Amino acid sequence: MTGPPRPRVLLPAGVFAAGAGLQVALWARPERGEPAPVLAATLAVLSIPVLFGCLVGWRVPDGQVGAALAWVGAAPAAVFAVEMWGETDLTPRPWPGAHILYGVKLGAWVWNLAGFAALCLVFPSGLPPGRRWRAVAWTAALTGVAVHAVVSWTILARQGGRPNPFEAPLTLAAFGGLLAALGAVVLGPVLRYRRGDEVTRLRLRWLMLGAGAVPVLLACGWAAQTWWDATPEVAYTGFLLAMLVAVPAAVAVAVLRHDLFDVDRLLGSSVAWLLTSVISAAIFACVGYAVGGPVGAGGRLGMSGASFVTALVLLPLHRQVNGWVGRVVDRERHVVDARLHRFVHAVRDGTAQPETVEAVLRDVLADPGLRLLVRLPHGAPGEYADPSGAPAVLPPDRVSVPLRTGEVEMGAIVLGTVSARRLRLAGHAAVQARLPIEVTRLRLELRAGRARMLAASAEERRQLERDLHDGAQQQIVAAGMRLRSLQRRFPGGSPEHRDLDAVVEALEATIAELRRLAHGIRPARLDDGLAAALHALVAAGPVPVRLSVPPDVRVGEVVATTAYFVVSEVYANALKHASAGTVTIDVADTAGVLRIVVSDDGVGGARGGLTSVRDRVTSVGGEMSVSSPPGGGTLVEVRIPHAHRRGR
Amino acid sequence: MRIVVADDSVLFREGLVRLLTEAGHDVVAAVGDSDALEAAVGEHRPDLAVIDIRMPPTMTDDGARAARRLRPAVPVVLLSQHIETRHSVSLVTSGGFGYLLKDRVLRVDDFLDALHRVADGGSALDPQVVGALLAPAQRRDALSALTEREHDVLALVAEGHSNAGVAARLHLAERTVETHMRGIFQKLGITDTGDRHRRVLAVLAYVSR
């Protein structure tokens, strides 16, 4: 990016140096004109845009913004030099060529505008907006020459006592042309703003901020001169400073560091304060006039009344004006507001899922790398989750906007692209989208809590089943073995032998019952996987079953148990009520959703009986649909999402 | 017979040792987990190992995995708490293996008979497992063509019994059982080799496919 300044910056810099040198040399003549401080101040002020121009030209060598900016100071410096040189013609000792330059200087002021016109043409990209704009530039230059020529000629002709016969039409044509050309030039930034991308708009807003001061201070100067009889030097100092310092500074910042400050807020506040001041002044004047007039006392009463009323309305007025201005100037924030508002409404109306808030924020803030992380109340410090519930950590190298409700940390918006403006917009969006974010967080918490509960209950079932098998059942078998051992002491066929047979048989029945019970709590077959358990389940049934289940289906304990019970309940239902000839069971696992379809060719018309199945499915976040037309068989479809689900 | 018993439940283990000892067997080692089991088998070279399927450390199927490592050098009878066909059938088809529910030990004679069959290189499959294999829902094929008596005979063969054993249990003459077997094999399309073990394999392969 860096490199030696290009000649296009060197030219205006050289012109400025030459002009400044000439002015100093001319001032040093015996019959000096202006006092030294005025000359020094003028040159100092003019050097500012030149320095900014050099800075921009050095940092951004491609493009002509630097040169145009330098011309803002260089052109007046050259013009002033020419004027001073020409004016020596009126002194006893004119400089060489002063007579001709006197004529030239008369219309030279027009070139004071050259720098600004160039700036309008090339800012902010460094190139004219399009090919046709070269023609506009040339037209502007030509009309400048024309105005220069016409003005010089007209004044010279008048001073010579031979008025130019074509004065009126020529003046009209030249100035009309110049105004049209300048109008066209000013149109450039307007068009750019309308068509430009975000950065272009930001940069143009900086220019607006700088240039906005120009007419305001001009009006102030005019007012000061009219009402308070200020001298032109004093009255227009602000205007000149705005032209030669504020605008170049704004342009330099726009090109070099458009993200330096939040320009929208700067611009918005400036404009809002300006409008507030103007309206307050108007109110002050109106009230002063209205109260002071009828009372006739003039002066004091009107003044105090006006001050009172103005003070009264100042703050609410400013707030109101700030709102209006924000809507116009800080358009992005307004758009963000409106879109988030719509989204929040859609969530409230049930037409949008609160979990999509991350996508909406990405879209609204034009930041595809944005991430929304929420804190779950039971999470460890520094532990977050994304809106789908997957655990996440706050990336340490990225900037994030914290989300808080009171003292509670709700989460954070992690930005993909960072700037002062984006940070502010994101903070603002976080406030606007607080509700859907909070709902997302709470729903996640609900889901996580339910998953924790189910996992705990599944673990309990597993433990209980194990206790039954490995504890009670084993002990009964062991007791039975002792009885068998005891039985050996009695001869076969003796009453004791027969009694013991009966006791052991009773124990066997108890074991069978225990096995049945344990199976109801948690089918031990699930140890071998859902597929094996389902195969075993239908193996003992009285009607043919077409079972299709991927042998490698991998789901957690909770989902597997649920799926097993769904199939066994629905299957039992089909056997019991539907008089089914065949049952088809289809299990598929696609994209993290376990889909179970159980259908039969029975009598249909099933209504109740499946409530417990539905409850069970719902409890793990699944859904179930039943289609059972009378005489048309029964089809039960269950979908259980199991991605992200923790537990075994 | 010299037998190694492996079961993590002390109560059950002691009961089983007593039962086997009273039946005249020599329990050379009684251990509580699969590592100790393998060590004991390596040391004693028993005629048979009776192993609980669920043992420490994982309490899932350590016994079954140990059984796979021990065989075919040592005949193994796996004891389980519940009916399942995954471990059992695949192991049973290779002989010298039995799979029985734990409460089967209360039918002492049947249990000892099964141990003998396995120690002799035969097989023993719990009747409840066979029942699951031969369950009606599975049998949409030639099995449904079997008569009730043929079905009973087939189930006993699948449990690992010889023709004589089947005959004794069904109170039939051995020749009648042979006739039934021929009928069964004909209906199922299996070649009867006469060899008891291979016959069980053929039947199990048929019913578990």
mmCIF file of N, CA, C and O in Angstrom, chain A residues 113-123 129 133 136-137 140 178-194 204 207-208 211:
data_model
loop_
_atom_site.group_PDB
_atom_site.id
_atom_site.type_symbol
_atom_site.label_atom_id
_atom_site.label_comp_id
_atom_site.label_asym_id
_atom_site.label_seq_id
_atom_site.Cartn_x
_atom_site.Cartn_y
_atom_site.Cartn_z
ATOM 1 N N LEU A 113 -12.650 26.902 -6.517
ATOM 2 C CA LEU A 113 -13.588 25.780 -6.408
ATOM 3 C C LEU A 113 -13.032 24.499 -7.010
ATOM 4 O O LEU A 113 -13.613 23.421 -6.839
ATOM 5 N N ALA A 114 -11.901 24.638 -7.744
ATOM 6 C CA ALA A 114 -11.424 23.489 -8.535
ATOM 7 C C ALA A 114 -11.194 22.249 -7.670
ATOM 8 O O ALA A 114 -11.574 21.125 -8.032
ATOM 9 N N GLY A 115 -10.545 22.484 -6.514
ATOM 10 C CA GLY A 115 -10.226 21.336 -5.659
ATOM 11 C C GLY A 115 -11.475 20.593 -5.213
ATOM 12 O O GLY A 115 -11.537 19.354 -5.267
ATOM 13 N N PHE A 116 -12.495 21.368 -4.801
ATOM 14 C CA PHE A 116 -13.732 20.734 -4.326
ATOM 15 C C PHE A 116 -14.420 19.975 -5.446
ATOM 16 O O PHE A 116 -14.950 18.875 -5.254
ATOM 17 N N ALA A 117 -14.408 20.597 -6.651
ATOM 18 C CA ALA A 117 -15.039 19.920 -7.779
ATOM 19 C C ALA A 117 -14.321 18.604 -8.062
ATOM 20 O O ALA A 117 -14.959 17.557 -8.265
ATOM 21 N N ALA A 118 -12.984 18.655 -8.054
ATOM 22 C CA ALA A 118 -12.216 17.426 -8.311
ATOM 23 C C ALA A 118 -12.522 16.373 -7.250
ATOM 24 O O ALA A 118 -12.700 15.187 -7.548
ATOM 25 N N LEU A 119 -12.607 16.849 -6.017
ATOM 26 C CA LEU A 119 -12.890 15.935 -4.911
ATOM 27 C C LEU A 119 -14.241 15.240 -5.106
ATOM 28 O O LEU A 119 -14.382 14.023 -4.937
ATOM 29 N N CYS A 120 -15.254 16.053 -5.481
ATOM 30 C CA CYS A 120 -16.581 15.475 -5.717
ATOM 31 C C CYS A 120 -16.525 14.418 -6.806
ATOM 32 O O CYS A 120 -17.248 13.423 -6.754
ATOM 33 N N LEU A 121 -15.658 14.653 -7.806
ATOM 34 C CA LEU A 121 -15.614 13.724 -8.935
ATOM 35 C C LEU A 121 -14.942 12.404 -8.580
ATOM 36 O O LEU A 121 -15.347 11.344 -9.067
ATOM 37 N N VAL A 122 -13.897 12.456 -7.751
ATOM 38 C CA VAL A 122 -13.130 11.222 -7.556
ATOM 39 C C VAL A 122 -13.356 10.573 -6.196
ATOM 40 O O VAL A 122 -12.906 9.455 -5.967
ATOM 41 N N PHE A 123 -14.028 11.263 -5.281
ATOM 42 C CA PHE A 123 -14.221 10.670 -3.960
ATOM 43 C C PHE A 123 -15.389 9.679 -3.976
ATOM 44 O O PHE A 123 -16.410 9.971 -4.591
ATOM 45 N N PRO A 129 -16.942 8.498 -11.420
ATOM 46 C CA PRO A 129 -17.960 7.440 -11.309
ATOM 47 C C PRO A 129 -18.111 6.621 -12.573
ATOM 48 O O PRO A 129 -18.543 5.491 -12.511
ATOM 49 N N TRP A 133 -18.216 10.611 -17.037
ATOM 50 C CA TRP A 133 -17.887 11.656 -16.069
ATOM 51 C C TRP A 133 -16.610 12.388 -16.437
ATOM 52 O O TRP A 133 -16.349 13.484 -15.951
ATOM 53 N N VAL A 136 -17.878 15.310 -18.012
ATOM 54 C CA VAL A 136 -18.348 16.289 -17.021
ATOM 55 C C VAL A 136 -17.169 17.084 -16.469
ATOM 56 O O VAL A 136 -17.227 18.316 -16.346
ATOM 57 N N ALA A 137 -16.067 16.355 -16.194
ATOM 58 C CA ALA A 137 -14.889 17.020 -15.646
ATOM 59 C C ALA A 137 -14.363 18.055 -16.632
ATOM 60 O O ALA A 137 -14.074 19.202 -16.265
ATOM 61 N N ALA A 140 -16.646 21.021 -16.814
ATOM 62 C CA ALA A 140 -16.480 21.896 -15.655
ATOM 63 C C ALA A 140 -15.240 22.756 -15.834
ATOM 64 O O ALA A 140 -15.264 23.975 -15.580
ATOM 65 N N LEU A 178 -21.252 27.127 -15.803
ATOM 66 C CA LEU A 178 -20.486 26.731 -14.622
ATOM 67 C C LEU A 178 -21.403 26.100 -13.569
ATOM 68 O O LEU A 178 -21.092 25.040 -13.002
ATOM 69 N N LEU A 179 -22.560 26.759 -13.362
ATOM 70 C CA LEU A 179 -23.489 26.223 -12.359
ATOM 71 C C LEU A 179 -23.962 24.822 -12.739
ATOM 72 O O LEU A 179 -24.023 23.914 -11.897
ATOM 73 N N ALA A 180 -24.267 24.676 -14.046
ATOM 74 C CA ALA A 180 -24.723 23.360 -14.498
ATOM 75 C C ALA A 180 -23.629 22.323 -14.278
ATOM 76 O O ALA A 180 -23.883 21.200 -13.780
ATOM 77 N N ALA A 181 -22.396 22.702 -14.655
ATOM 78 C CA ALA A 181 -21.286 21.754 -14.507
ATOM 79 C C ALA A 181 -21.085 21.398 -13.041
ATOM 80 O O ALA A 181 -20.902 20.219 -12.683
ATOM 81 N N LEU A 182 -21.117 22.430 -12.177
ATOM 82 C CA LEU A 182 -20.936 22.161 -10.748
ATOM 83 C C LEU A 182 -22.074 21.291 -10.213
ATOM 84 O O LEU A 182 -21.861 20.389 -9.399
ATOM 85 N N GLY A 183 -23.288 21.577 -10.727
ATOM 86 C CA GLY A 183 -24.440 20.751 -10.322
ATOM 87 C C GLY A 183 -24.199 19.293 -10.674
ATOM 88 O O GLY A 183 -24.411 18.382 -9.860
ATOM 89 N N ALA A 184 -23.703 19.116 -11.912
ATOM 90 C CA ALA A 184 -23.428 17.749 -12.348
ATOM 91 C C ALA A 184 -22.357 17.109 -11.475
ATOM 92 O O ALA A 184 -22.446 15.920 -11.093
ATOM 93 N N VAL A 185 -21.338 17.891 -11.145
ATOM 94 C CA VAL A 185 -20.238 17.367 -10.334
ATOM 95 C C VAL A 185 -20.757 16.938 -8.961
ATOM 96 O O VAL A 185 -20.410 15.866 -8.448
ATOM 97 N N VAL A 186 -21.625 17.780 -8.379
ATOM 98 C CA VAL A 186 -22.148 17.459 -7.049
ATOM 99 C C VAL A 186 -23.067 16.229 -7.109
ATOM 100 O O VAL A 186 -23.191 15.478 -6.146
ATOM 101 N N LEU A 187 -23.654 16.021 -8.305
ATOM 102 C CA LEU A 187 -24.528 14.862 -8.472
ATOM 103 C C LEU A 187 -23.746 13.546 -8.317
ATOM 104 O O LEU A 187 -24.315 12.520 -7.919
ATOM 105 N N GLY A 188 -22.441 13.634 -8.641
ATOM 106 C CA GLY A 188 -21.602 12.423 -8.577
ATOM 107 C C GLY A 188 -21.709 11.701 -7.248
ATOM 108 O O GLY A 188 -22.119 10.526 -7.194
ATOM 109 N N PRO A 189 -21.373 12.368 -6.125
ATOM 110 C CA PRO A 189 -21.468 11.691 -4.820
ATOM 111 C C PRO A 189 -22.877 11.206 -4.502
ATOM 112 O O PRO A 189 -23.046 10.145 -3.897
ATOM 113 N N VAL A 190 -23.879 11.966 -4.955
ATOM 114 C CA VAL A 190 -25.260 11.546 -4.680
ATOM 115 C C VAL A 190 -25.529 10.204 -5.356
ATOM 116 O O VAL A 190 -26.064 9.264 -4.753
ATOM 117 N N LEU A 191 -25.115 10.119 -6.642
ATOM 118 C CA LEU A 191 -25.319 8.859 -7.362
ATOM 119 C C LEU A 191 -24.533 7.735 -6.721
ATOM 120 O O LEU A 191 -25.018 6.610 -6.570
ATOM 121 N N ARG A 192 -23.305 8.066 -6.367
ATOM 122 C CA ARG A 192 -22.484 7.036 -5.723
ATOM 123 C C ARG A 192 -23.150 6.520 -4.454
ATOM 124 O O ARG A 192 -23.102 5.344 -4.136
ATOM 125 N N TYR A 193 -23.721 7.468 -3.700
ATOM 126 C CA TYR A 193 -24.351 7.060 -2.448
ATOM 127 C C TYR A 193 -25.518 6.111 -2.712
ATOM 128 O O TYR A 193 -25.688 5.106 -2.030
ATOM 129 N N ARG A 194 -26.272 6.433 -3.773
ATOM 130 C CA ARG A 194 -27.447 5.604 -4.044
ATOM 131 C C ARG A 194 -27.065 4.229 -4.556
ATOM 132 O O ARG A 194 -27.730 3.245 -4.277
ATOM 133 N N LEU A 204 -18.884 8.235 2.177
ATOM 134 C CA LEU A 204 -19.633 9.433 1.766
ATOM 135 C C LEU A 204 -20.285 10.095 2.971
ATOM 136 O O LEU A 204 -20.434 11.316 3.008
ATOM 137 N N LEU A 207 -17.881 12.372 4.390
ATOM 138 C CA LEU A 207 -17.840 13.622 3.614
ATOM 139 C C LEU A 207 -19.028 14.499 3.994
ATOM 140 O O LEU A 207 -18.891 15.711 4.174
ATOM 141 N N MET A 208 -20.199 13.869 4.125
ATOM 142 C CA MET A 208 -21.396 14.616 4.516
ATOM 143 C C MET A 208 -21.158 15.329 5.836
ATOM 144 O O MET A 208 -21.504 16.484 6.024
ATOM 145 N N ALA A 211 -18.752 18.143 5.109
ATOM 146 C CA ALA A 211 -19.279 19.177 4.230
ATOM 147 C C ALA A 211 -20.530 19.824 4.814
ATOM 148 O O ALA A 211 -20.855 20.975 4.484
#
